[in-house]
Coordinates of C-alpha atoms and ligand atoms in Angstrom, one line a residue:
M1 CA 0.0 0.0 0.0
A2 CA 3.0 2.3 0.7
D3 CA 3.6 2.9 -3.0
K4 CA 0.0 3.9 -3.7
K5 CA -0.6 7.6 -4.0
E6 CA -2.7 8.9 -1.2
K7 CA -5.2 11.8 -1.2
R8 CA -5.9 13.2 2.2
F9 CA -9.1 14.7 3.5
R10 CA -10.0 16.1 6.9
F11 CA -13.1 14.1 7.1
V12 CA -13.9 10.8 5.3
I13 CA -17.4 9.3 5.6
V14 CA -18.1 5.8 4.3
G15 CA -21.6 5.0 3.1
G16 CA -24.1 7.0 1.0
G17 CA -27.2 5.9 3.0
I18 CA -29.2 8.2 5.4
A19 CA -26.6 8.0 8.2
G20 CA -23.6 8.9 5.9
V21 CA -25.3 11.6 3.9
T22 CA -26.7 13.3 7.0
C23 CA -23.2 13.2 8.6
V24 CA -21.7 14.8 5.5
E25 CA -24.4 17.5 5.5
Q26 CA -23.8 18.3 9.1
L27 CA -20.0 18.4 8.9
S28 CA -20.1 20.5 5.7
S29 CA -22.5 23.0 7.2
Q30 CA -20.6 23.3 10.4
I31 CA -17.1 23.6 8.9
P32 CA -17.6 24.7 5.3
S33 CA -13.9 25.1 4.7
A34 CA -13.1 21.5 5.6
D35 CA -12.3 18.9 2.9
V36 CA -14.9 16.2 3.1
A37 CA -14.9 12.9 1.2
L38 CA -17.9 10.6 0.9
I39 CA -16.9 7.1 -0.2
T40 CA -19.9 5.0 -1.2
A41 CA -20.3 1.7 -3.0
G42 CA -23.5 2.5 -4.8
P43 CA -23.9 5.0 -7.6
H44 CA -26.6 7.0 -5.8
I45 CA -26.9 8.6 -2.4
K46 CA -29.9 8.8 -0.1
A47 CA -31.3 12.3 0.7
V48 CA -33.8 13.2 3.4
T49 CA -36.6 15.4 2.1
N50 CA -39.7 16.9 3.5
Y51 CA -38.3 16.7 7.0
K52 CA -40.9 17.5 9.6
Q53 CA -40.4 17.7 13.4
V54 CA -43.8 16.3 14.5
S55 CA -43.2 16.9 18.2
K56 CA -40.2 17.2 20.5
T57 CA -38.8 13.8 19.5
L58 CA -41.0 12.5 16.7
E59 CA -39.9 13.2 13.2
E60 CA -41.2 12.3 9.8
F61 CA -39.4 12.6 6.4
D62 CA -39.2 11.1 3.0
V63 CA -36.1 9.6 1.5
E64 CA -35.1 10.0 -2.1
E65 CA -32.4 8.3 -4.1
R66 CA -30.4 11.1 -5.8
P67 CA -27.3 11.5 -7.9
S68 CA -24.3 12.4 -5.7
S69 CA -23.8 15.5 -7.9
V70 CA -26.7 17.2 -6.0
L71 CA -24.7 17.0 -2.8
E72 CA -21.4 18.1 -4.4
E73 CA -23.2 21.1 -5.9
K74 CA -24.5 22.1 -2.4
F75 CA -21.1 21.6 -0.7
P76 CA -18.2 22.8 -2.8
N77 CA -15.6 21.2 -0.5
L78 CA -17.2 17.7 -0.8
T79 CA -15.8 15.0 -3.0
V80 CA -17.9 11.9 -3.6
I81 CA -16.0 8.7 -4.5
H82 CA -18.0 5.8 -5.9
S83 CA -16.1 2.7 -4.9
A84 CA -16.4 0.3 -2.0
V85 CA -13.9 0.5 0.9
K86 CA -12.0 -2.7 1.0
S87 CA -9.7 -2.1 3.9
L88 CA -9.1 0.3 6.7
H89 CA -5.7 1.1 8.3
T90 CA -6.4 2.9 11.5
Q91 CA -2.7 3.3 12.3
S92 CA -1.9 5.2 9.2
H93 CA -5.4 6.8 9.2
S94 CA -6.2 5.7 5.6
V95 CA -8.7 3.6 3.7
E96 CA -8.3 1.7 0.4
T97 CA -11.0 1.3 -2.1
A98 CA -11.9 -1.6 -4.4
D99 CA -10.5 0.3 -7.4
G100 CA -7.1 0.6 -5.7
R101 CA -7.2 4.2 -4.5
V102 CA -6.0 5.2 -1.0
F103 CA -7.6 8.1 1.0
G104 CA -6.1 9.5 4.2
Y105 CA -8.3 11.0 6.9
E106 CA -8.1 13.0 10.1
K107 CA -11.5 11.8 11.2
L108 CA -13.4 8.9 9.7
C109 CA -17.1 8.0 10.1
I110 CA -18.2 4.4 9.1
C111 CA -21.9 4.4 7.9
S112 CA -21.9 1.2 5.9
G113 CA -25.3 0.0 7.1
G114 CA -26.2 -3.7 7.3
R115 CA -27.1 -6.6 5.0
P116 CA -29.9 -9.1 5.4
K117 CA -29.3 -11.9 7.9
L118 CA -30.0 -14.8 5.5
L119 CA -31.2 -18.2 6.7
T120 CA -28.6 -19.9 4.5
Q121 CA -25.9 -18.4 2.3
D122 CA -25.8 -19.1 -1.5
N123 CA -29.1 -20.9 -1.8
P124 CA -30.7 -19.6 -5.0
Y125 CA -34.2 -20.2 -3.5
V126 CA -33.6 -18.0 -0.4
L127 CA -33.9 -14.2 -0.9
G128 CA -33.2 -11.3 1.4
I129 CA -34.6 -7.8 0.8
R130 CA -32.4 -4.9 1.5
D131 CA -31.9 -2.6 -1.4
T132 CA -33.6 -1.8 -4.7
D133 CA -31.8 -4.5 -6.5
S134 CA -33.0 -7.2 -4.2
A135 CA -36.5 -5.8 -4.2
Q136 CA -36.5 -6.0 -8.0
E137 CA -35.3 -9.6 -7.9
F138 CA -38.0 -10.4 -5.4
Q139 CA -40.6 -8.8 -7.7
K140 CA -39.3 -10.7 -10.7
R141 CA -39.5 -14.0 -8.9
L142 CA -42.8 -13.3 -7.3
S143 CA -44.4 -12.6 -10.7
K144 CA -43.9 -16.3 -11.5
A145 CA -44.8 -17.7 -8.1
K146 CA -47.8 -19.5 -6.7
R147 CA -46.6 -19.8 -3.2
I148 CA -43.8 -18.3 -1.1
V149 CA -42.7 -18.7 2.5
V150 CA -41.8 -15.6 4.4
V151 CA -39.7 -16.2 7.5
G152 CA -39.3 -13.3 10.1
N153 CA -41.4 -11.1 12.2
G154 CA -39.9 -7.6 11.8
G155 CA -41.0 -4.6 9.8
I156 CA -40.0 -6.0 6.4
A157 CA -42.0 -9.3 6.9
L158 CA -45.0 -7.3 8.1
E159 CA -45.1 -5.1 5.0
L160 CA -44.4 -7.9 2.6
V161 CA -47.2 -10.2 3.8
Y162 CA -49.6 -7.3 3.6
E163 CA -48.5 -6.1 0.2
V164 CA -48.1 -9.4 -1.8
E165 CA -51.1 -10.3 -3.9
G166 CA -51.9 -13.2 -6.2
C167 CA -49.7 -15.6 -4.4
E168 CA -50.2 -17.8 -1.4
V169 CA -47.9 -16.7 1.5
I170 CA -46.9 -19.0 4.3
W171 CA -45.6 -16.8 7.1
A172 CA -43.4 -18.4 9.7
V173 CA -42.9 -16.3 12.9
K174 CA -40.9 -17.4 15.9
D175 CA -43.1 -15.6 18.3
K176 CA -46.6 -16.0 19.6
A177 CA -47.9 -13.0 17.7
I178 CA -47.1 -11.1 14.5
G179 CA -45.0 -7.9 14.7
N180 CA -43.3 -8.8 17.9
T181 CA -40.4 -6.4 17.2
F182 CA -42.7 -3.5 17.2
F183 CA -45.7 -4.3 19.4
D184 CA -47.4 -6.8 21.6
A185 CA -50.0 -9.6 20.9
G186 CA -52.9 -7.2 21.6
A187 CA -51.8 -4.9 18.8
A188 CA -51.2 -7.9 16.6
Q189 CA -54.8 -9.0 17.2
F190 CA -56.0 -5.5 16.3
L191 CA -54.0 -5.6 13.0
I192 CA -54.8 -9.1 11.8
P193 CA -58.2 -8.3 10.4
A194 CA -56.5 -6.0 8.0
L195 CA -55.0 -9.1 6.4
V196 CA -58.5 -10.3 5.7
A197 CA -59.9 -7.1 4.1
D198 CA -59.0 -3.5 3.9
K199 CA -62.5 -2.3 4.5
P200 CA -62.5 -0.3 7.7
E201 CA -65.0 -1.5 10.2
S202 CA -66.7 1.0 12.5
A203 CA -67.7 0.1 16.0
A204 CA -68.3 1.9 19.2
P205 CA -65.1 2.5 21.2
C206 CA -64.6 -0.2 23.8
K207 CA -62.5 0.6 26.7
R208 CA -60.5 -2.3 28.1
T209 CA -58.2 -2.2 31.0
R210 CA -57.1 -5.7 31.0
Y211 CA -54.7 -7.1 28.6
T212 CA -56.4 -10.2 27.2
T213 CA -55.6 -11.7 23.9
E214 CA -55.9 -15.3 22.8
E215 CA -52.6 -16.5 21.8
P216 CA -52.2 -19.3 19.2
A217 CA -50.8 -22.5 20.6
P218 CA -47.3 -23.4 19.6
G219 CA -47.3 -24.8 16.1
A220 CA -50.8 -23.5 15.4
S221 CA -51.8 -22.1 12.1
Q222 CA -54.2 -19.3 11.1
T223 CA -55.3 -18.7 7.5
F224 CA -56.4 -15.4 6.1
T225 CA -57.7 -14.6 2.7
A226 CA -58.7 -11.4 1.1
D227 CA -59.8 -9.9 -2.2
R228 CA -58.4 -6.6 -3.0
N229 CA -59.2 -4.5 -5.9
S230 CA -56.4 -2.0 -5.6
R231 CA -53.3 -2.7 -7.6
R232 CA -49.9 -0.9 -7.7
H233 CA -48.4 0.0 -11.1
G234 CA -45.2 1.1 -12.5
S235 CA -41.6 0.2 -11.8
G236 CA -38.8 2.7 -11.1
P237 CA -35.1 2.4 -11.9
T238 CA -33.0 0.3 -9.5
E239 CA -29.5 0.7 -8.1
A240 CA -27.7 -1.3 -5.5
G241 CA -26.6 0.1 -2.3
S242 CA -28.4 1.6 0.7
A243 CA -31.2 0.0 2.6
L244 CA -34.7 0.6 1.5
G245 CA -37.0 2.5 3.7
P246 CA -40.7 2.5 4.7
D247 CA -42.2 2.8 1.3
W248 CA -39.8 0.4 -0.5
H249 CA -42.8 -1.5 -2.1
E250 CA -44.4 1.7 -3.5
G251 CA -44.2 1.7 -7.3
I252 CA -43.4 -1.9 -7.7
V253 CA -46.0 -4.6 -8.5
L254 CA -45.9 -7.3 -5.8
R255 CA -48.0 -9.8 -7.5
G256 CA -47.8 -13.6 -8.1
T257 CA -49.5 -15.7 -10.7
E258 CA -52.6 -16.6 -8.9
Q259 CA -56.1 -15.0 -9.2
V260 CA -56.6 -14.8 -5.4
S261 CA -55.8 -11.4 -4.0
R262 CA -54.3 -12.3 -0.7
R263 CA -54.0 -15.6 1.1
V264 CA -51.8 -15.8 4.2
L265 CA -51.2 -18.9 6.3
L266 CA -49.6 -18.0 9.6
E267 CA -47.4 -20.5 11.4
Y268 CA -46.6 -19.3 14.9
Q269 CA -43.8 -20.1 17.3
C270 CA -41.6 -21.9 14.8
E271 CA -38.3 -21.5 13.1
V272 CA -36.7 -23.0 10.1
E273 CA -35.4 -26.6 10.6
K274 CA -34.2 -27.3 7.1
I275 CA -34.5 -26.1 3.5
F276 CA -34.1 -28.6 0.7
T277 CA -34.7 -28.9 -3.1
S278 CA -37.2 -31.3 -4.7
E279 CA -34.3 -33.7 -5.6
E280 CA -33.1 -33.7 -2.0
L281 CA -36.6 -34.4 -0.9
L282 CA -36.9 -37.4 -3.2
N283 CA -33.4 -38.8 -2.3
S284 CA -33.6 -38.1 1.4
P285 CA -34.5 -40.8 3.9
Q286 CA -36.8 -38.2 5.4
Q287 CA -39.8 -39.5 3.4
T288 CA -41.8 -39.4 6.5
L289 CA -41.9 -35.6 6.4
R290 CA -45.2 -34.0 7.2
L291 CA -45.9 -32.4 3.9
E292 CA -48.6 -29.8 4.2
N293 CA -49.7 -29.7 0.6
V294 CA -49.0 -32.1 -2.2
G295 CA -47.6 -30.9 -5.5
S296 CA -44.2 -30.4 -6.9
W297 CA -42.2 -27.4 -5.8
P298 CA -38.6 -26.2 -6.5
V299 CA -37.9 -25.9 -2.8
Y300 CA -39.2 -27.2 0.5
I301 CA -38.9 -25.7 3.9
Q302 CA -39.2 -27.8 7.1
L303 CA -40.3 -25.8 10.2
T304 CA -39.5 -26.7 13.8
N305 CA -43.2 -27.3 14.3
G306 CA -42.8 -30.4 12.2
K307 CA -44.6 -29.1 9.1
T308 CA -43.0 -29.0 5.7
F309 CA -44.1 -26.7 2.9
G310 CA -43.2 -26.7 -0.7
C311 CA -42.9 -23.3 -2.4
D312 CA -41.4 -21.3 -5.2
F313 CA -38.9 -19.5 -3.0
V314 CA -38.3 -18.4 0.6
V315 CA -37.9 -14.8 1.8
S316 CA -35.6 -14.5 4.7
A317 CA -36.6 -11.4 6.6
T318 CA -34.9 -12.1 9.9
G319 CA -33.1 -8.9 10.5
V320 CA -29.8 -7.4 9.4
V321 CA -26.1 -8.0 10.1
P322 CA -24.0 -4.9 10.4
N323 CA -21.6 -4.4 7.4
T324 CA -18.4 -4.4 9.3
E325 CA -16.1 -6.8 7.4
P326 CA -14.0 -4.5 5.3
F327 CA -13.1 -2.5 8.4
L328 CA -12.1 -5.2 10.8
S329 CA -9.0 -6.8 9.5
G330 CA -5.7 -5.5 11.1
N331 CA -7.6 -3.2 13.4
N332 CA -8.8 -3.5 17.0
F333 CA -12.5 -2.6 16.9
A334 CA -14.7 -3.6 19.9
L335 CA -17.8 -5.3 18.6
A336 CA -21.2 -5.5 20.4
D337 CA -23.0 -8.8 20.8
D338 CA -25.1 -8.1 17.7
G339 CA -21.9 -7.7 15.6
G340 CA -22.2 -3.9 15.4
L341 CA -19.3 -1.5 15.9
H342 CA -19.3 -0.6 19.6
I343 CA -19.8 3.2 19.9
D344 CA -19.7 5.5 22.9
D345 CA -21.9 8.6 23.6
H346 CA -19.7 10.6 21.2
M347 CA -20.4 8.1 18.4
M348 CA -16.7 7.0 18.7
T349 CA -15.6 3.4 18.1
S350 CA -12.8 1.9 20.1
E351 CA -10.3 3.0 17.4
P352 CA -8.9 6.5 17.6
D353 CA -10.6 9.1 15.3
V354 CA -13.0 6.5 13.9
Y355 CA -16.7 7.2 14.4
A356 CA -19.7 5.2 13.3
A357 CA -23.4 5.8 12.8
G358 CA -26.6 4.0 11.5
D359 CA -27.2 0.3 11.1
V360 CA -23.5 -0.6 11.2
C361 CA -23.0 0.5 14.9
T362 CA -24.4 -0.5 18.3
A363 CA -25.0 2.3 20.8
C364 CA -23.2 1.1 23.9
W365 CA -23.4 4.1 26.2
E366 CA -25.7 4.0 29.2
H367 CA -29.1 4.6 27.6
S368 CA -31.7 6.9 28.9
P369 CA -34.4 4.7 30.6
L370 CA -36.8 5.6 27.8
W371 CA -34.6 4.9 24.8
Q372 CA -33.4 1.9 22.9
Q373 CA -31.6 1.4 19.7
M374 CA -33.6 0.0 16.8
R375 CA -32.1 -0.1 13.3
L376 CA -34.5 2.3 11.7
W377 CA -34.4 5.2 9.3
T378 CA -35.0 7.9 12.0
Q379 CA -32.2 6.6 14.1
A380 CA -29.8 6.4 11.1
R381 CA -30.6 10.1 10.5
Q382 CA -30.2 11.1 14.1
M383 CA -27.0 9.2 14.6
G384 CA -25.5 10.6 11.3
W385 CA -26.4 14.1 12.4
Y386 CA -25.0 13.7 15.9
A387 CA -21.8 11.9 14.6
G388 CA -21.2 14.9 12.3
R389 CA -21.7 17.3 15.2
C390 CA -19.3 15.3 17.4
M391 CA -16.6 15.1 14.7
A392 CA -16.8 18.9 14.2
A393 CA -16.8 19.6 18.0
H394 CA -13.8 17.4 18.4
V395 CA -11.7 19.1 15.8
L396 CA -12.8 22.5 17.1
S397 CA -12.1 21.4 20.7
E398 CA -15.6 22.3 21.7
P399 CA -17.6 20.4 24.3
I400 CA -20.6 18.4 23.2
E401 CA -23.3 16.5 25.1
L402 CA -25.5 13.6 24.0
D403 CA -28.3 14.9 21.9
F404 CA -31.9 15.1 23.2
C405 CA -33.1 12.8 20.5
F406 CA -31.6 9.9 22.5
E407 CA -33.7 10.8 25.5
L408 CA -36.9 9.1 24.3
F409 CA -37.4 6.4 21.7
S410 CA -40.0 7.6 19.2
H411 CA -41.0 6.2 15.8
I412 CA -43.8 6.8 13.3
T413 CA -44.5 4.3 10.7
K414 CA -47.3 2.5 8.8
F415 CA -48.3 -1.1 9.2
F416 CA -51.2 -2.6 7.3
N417 CA -52.1 0.9 6.2
Y418 CA -52.5 2.1 9.8
K419 CA -50.5 5.0 11.2
V420 CA -48.3 3.5 14.1
V421 CA -46.6 5.6 16.7
L422 CA -44.2 4.0 19.2
L423 CA -43.0 5.9 22.2
G424 CA -40.4 5.0 24.9
K425 CA -40.6 1.5 26.4
F426 CA -43.7 0.8 24.2
N427 CA -43.5 -3.0 24.9
G428 CA -42.4 -2.7 28.5
Q429 CA -38.9 -3.5 27.3
G430 CA -36.6 -4.2 30.3
L431 CA -39.3 -3.3 32.9
G432 CA -40.0 -6.9 34.0
P433 CA -43.3 -7.4 35.8
D434 CA -43.0 -4.0 37.3
H435 CA -45.4 -2.3 35.0
E436 CA -49.1 -1.8 34.2
L437 CA -50.9 -1.5 30.9
L438 CA -53.9 0.6 30.0
L439 CA -55.6 -0.2 26.7
R440 CA -58.3 1.3 24.5
C441 CA -59.3 -0.4 21.3
T442 CA -61.9 0.3 18.6
K443 CA -61.9 -2.5 16.2
G444 CA -60.7 -1.4 12.7
Q445 CA -60.1 2.2 14.0
E446 CA -57.6 2.6 16.8
Y447 CA -55.5 0.8 19.3
V448 CA -54.0 2.7 22.2
K449 CA -51.8 1.2 24.8
V450 CA -50.0 3.0 27.6
V451 CA -47.2 1.5 29.7
L452 CA -47.1 2.8 33.2
S453 CA -44.3 2.1 35.7
G454 CA -44.5 3.5 39.3
G455 CA -47.6 5.5 38.2
R456 CA -45.6 7.2 35.5
M457 CA -46.1 6.8 31.7
V458 CA -43.0 5.2 30.2
G459 CA -44.2 4.1 26.9
A460 CA -47.1 4.0 24.4
V461 CA -48.3 2.3 21.2
L462 CA -50.7 4.3 19.2
I463 CA -52.3 2.7 16.1
G464 CA -54.7 4.7 13.9
E465 CA -55.4 8.4 13.8
T466 CA -55.4 8.8 17.6
D467 CA -53.9 12.3 17.7
L468 CA -52.4 11.5 21.1
E469 CA -48.7 11.4 20.3
E470 CA -47.8 14.9 21.4
T471 CA -49.7 14.7 24.7
F472 CA -48.3 11.3 25.6
E473 CA -44.8 12.3 24.6
N474 CA -45.1 15.3 27.0
L475 CA -46.5 13.1 29.8
I476 CA -43.6 10.6 29.3
L477 CA -41.0 13.4 29.3
N478 CA -42.5 15.2 32.3
K479 CA -42.5 12.0 34.3
M480 CA -45.8 13.2 35.9
D481 CA -47.4 10.9 38.5
L482 CA -50.6 9.8 36.7
T483 CA -51.9 7.6 39.6
P484 CA -54.8 10.0 40.4
Y485 CA -56.1 9.8 36.8
G486 CA -56.3 6.0 36.7
E487 CA -58.2 4.6 33.8
E488 CA -59.6 8.1 32.9
L489 CA -56.4 8.6 31.1
L490 CA -57.8 6.7 28.2
N491 CA -61.4 7.6 28.5
P492 CA -62.5 8.4 24.9
D493 CA -65.0 11.0 26.2
I494 CA -62.3 13.2 27.8
D495 CA -60.2 15.5 25.7
I496 CA -56.9 14.5 27.2
E497 CA -55.1 17.5 25.7
D498 CA -57.3 19.9 27.6
Y499 CA -57.1 17.7 30.7
F500 CA -53.4 18.3 31.1
D501 CA -53.3 21.9 30.0
Ligands
FAD601 P1 -27.8 2.1 4.5 O1 -29.0 2.8 4.1 O2 -27.8 0.6 4.4 O3 -26.6 2.7 3.8 C1 -25.3 2.1 3.8 C2 -24.5 2.7 2.7 O4 -23.1 2.2 2.8 C3 -24.9 2.4 1.3 O5 -24.8 3.5 0.5 C4 -23.9 1.3 0.8 O6 -23.7 1.4 -0.6 C5 -22.7 1.8 1.5 N1 -21.6 0.8 1.8 C6 -21.7 -0.4 2.3 N2 -20.5 -1.0 2.4 C7 -19.6 -0.2 1.9 C8 -18.2 -0.2 1.7 N3 -17.5 -1.2 2.1 N4 -17.7 0.9 1.1 C9 -18.4 2.0 0.7 N5 -19.7 2.1 0.9 C10 -20.3 1.0 1.5 N6 -36.7 1.8 8.7 C11 -37.7 2.5 9.1 O7 -37.5 3.4 10.0 N7 -39.0 2.3 8.7 C12 -39.3 1.3 7.8 O8 -40.4 1.1 7.5 C13 -38.2 0.6 7.3 N8 -38.4 -0.3 6.3 C14 -37.4 -1.0 5.7 C15 -37.7 -1.9 4.7 C16 -36.6 -2.6 4.1 C17 -36.9 -3.5 2.9 C18 -35.3 -2.4 4.6 C19 -34.2 -3.2 4.0 C20 -35.0 -1.5 5.7 C21 -36.1 -0.8 6.2 N9 -35.9 0.1 7.3 C22 -36.9 0.8 7.8 C23 -34.5 0.2 7.9 C24 -33.8 1.5 7.3 O9 -33.9 1.4 5.9 C25 -32.3 1.4 7.8 O10 -32.3 1.4 9.2 C26 -31.5 2.6 7.3 O11 -31.7 2.8 6.0 C27 -30.1 2.5 7.7 O12 -29.3 3.6 7.2 P2 -27.7 3.5 7.1 O13 -27.4 4.8 6.5 O14 -27.2 3.1 8.4 O15 -27.4 2.3 6.1

């Protein structure tokens, strides 16, 4: 490497996703005279548009894929380099790219995101969805498919199962309820009718204070079918690179070969035992397999509940693995249990002058009791922004404190066409039995859950147009003792905003 000509920058950011681009924007605005390089594997960058601060901690924005020239025009001292980083040399403060170039840095921020955690590597019948390329591949395969198996219970699986039409979907989840990453079994029960039909049902609000939901028995199945008239049209250009975001399925037709609109068979509390091809099935001594449907399929999936399904392909939607590989060799990075780069409250890794933000890193500082890391768009933006501020503060020798956005976990999204707002310890995470739940539910309209600990609100799940997010956020942040209000807190006849004015 010593004979390779090196170009030096004050700041080098790796990754053109939300975290990297936000970090670049922050640095370039704070120190306009500094040379900044953005090194990214993909040809496009991700830009945050229509940013809206909904409340103190809730934010909403759109994400667009843009040519990197847009960023270079905005920041004259920025150079965008389109190549993948293949190695990092923390001692000499330099990175080498796949096309053989070497770039030196004073401060480096790694924002290389994550990649799908696949059930098996190199199996042509197992797909992961991460970027536009993989989404297009999925669409292509789906257009010829009669039946697919979706494995996973996070946001991607939820969206996929809801959006796919004209193809039977076997959905294998390891939990007792769908959407376990985001909410509880009660919310799952509320959402499930949306898999049957998208006609909103109206009913009188029913106030429930006890958390009762019938959980399916281990290995149990549930089938849902629906006929939908709405269809999506059009297909945009695709580029590899950054993770897709909330509306990744907009503009692509997610349709199989069948006439049925939606048919979902849910298999609860099971994982994948084995995946094999039709030849392997024929030649294996496991002829005793409990095949759920006859017919010939290219691939078969055996679940831990003993059932085996044939299908056209399997979608592995079981989370992401941080993209750390190119940076590890020869360096001394501390890694968290989930494989992310360990970062402190200044977004610094364990290597000097190396920061990290977004899906690639794991926040290892002592978290606020109301915050947890989730690999989401909003957190990628917040981390990129704060990393940029920390890098600037460090070169300017200015003090900097952990940003307020890490005080309270907050997230707005859409599942099954419902607005979903999650606040704080929305699932009672880490609270043990030491918490109470208040619930209000109107079938097909709204689901409101409040988590109370020691009489104080510490989390909430709001599904539907509840308009409660700001008030609840304030109640959580104010740590007000709500014991005197009891169940009245969710009384639909009380205007809660006025109540606490
Ligand atoms: P990425 O966006 O993955 O960007 C990483 C960048 O690094 C890319 O530009 C890549 O090209 C580059 N890169 C990687 N390796 C190298 C290298 N060696 N050298 C140079 N460049 C490199 N979040 C939500 O909040 N809501 C949702 O509804 C939601 N839905 C999702 C649906 C899907 C299908 C997926 C895949 C993710 C979804 N997410 C959602 C998660 C969200 O997209 C990610 O958390 C977020 O995009 C992470 O941003 P990032 O900048 O850390 O990483």
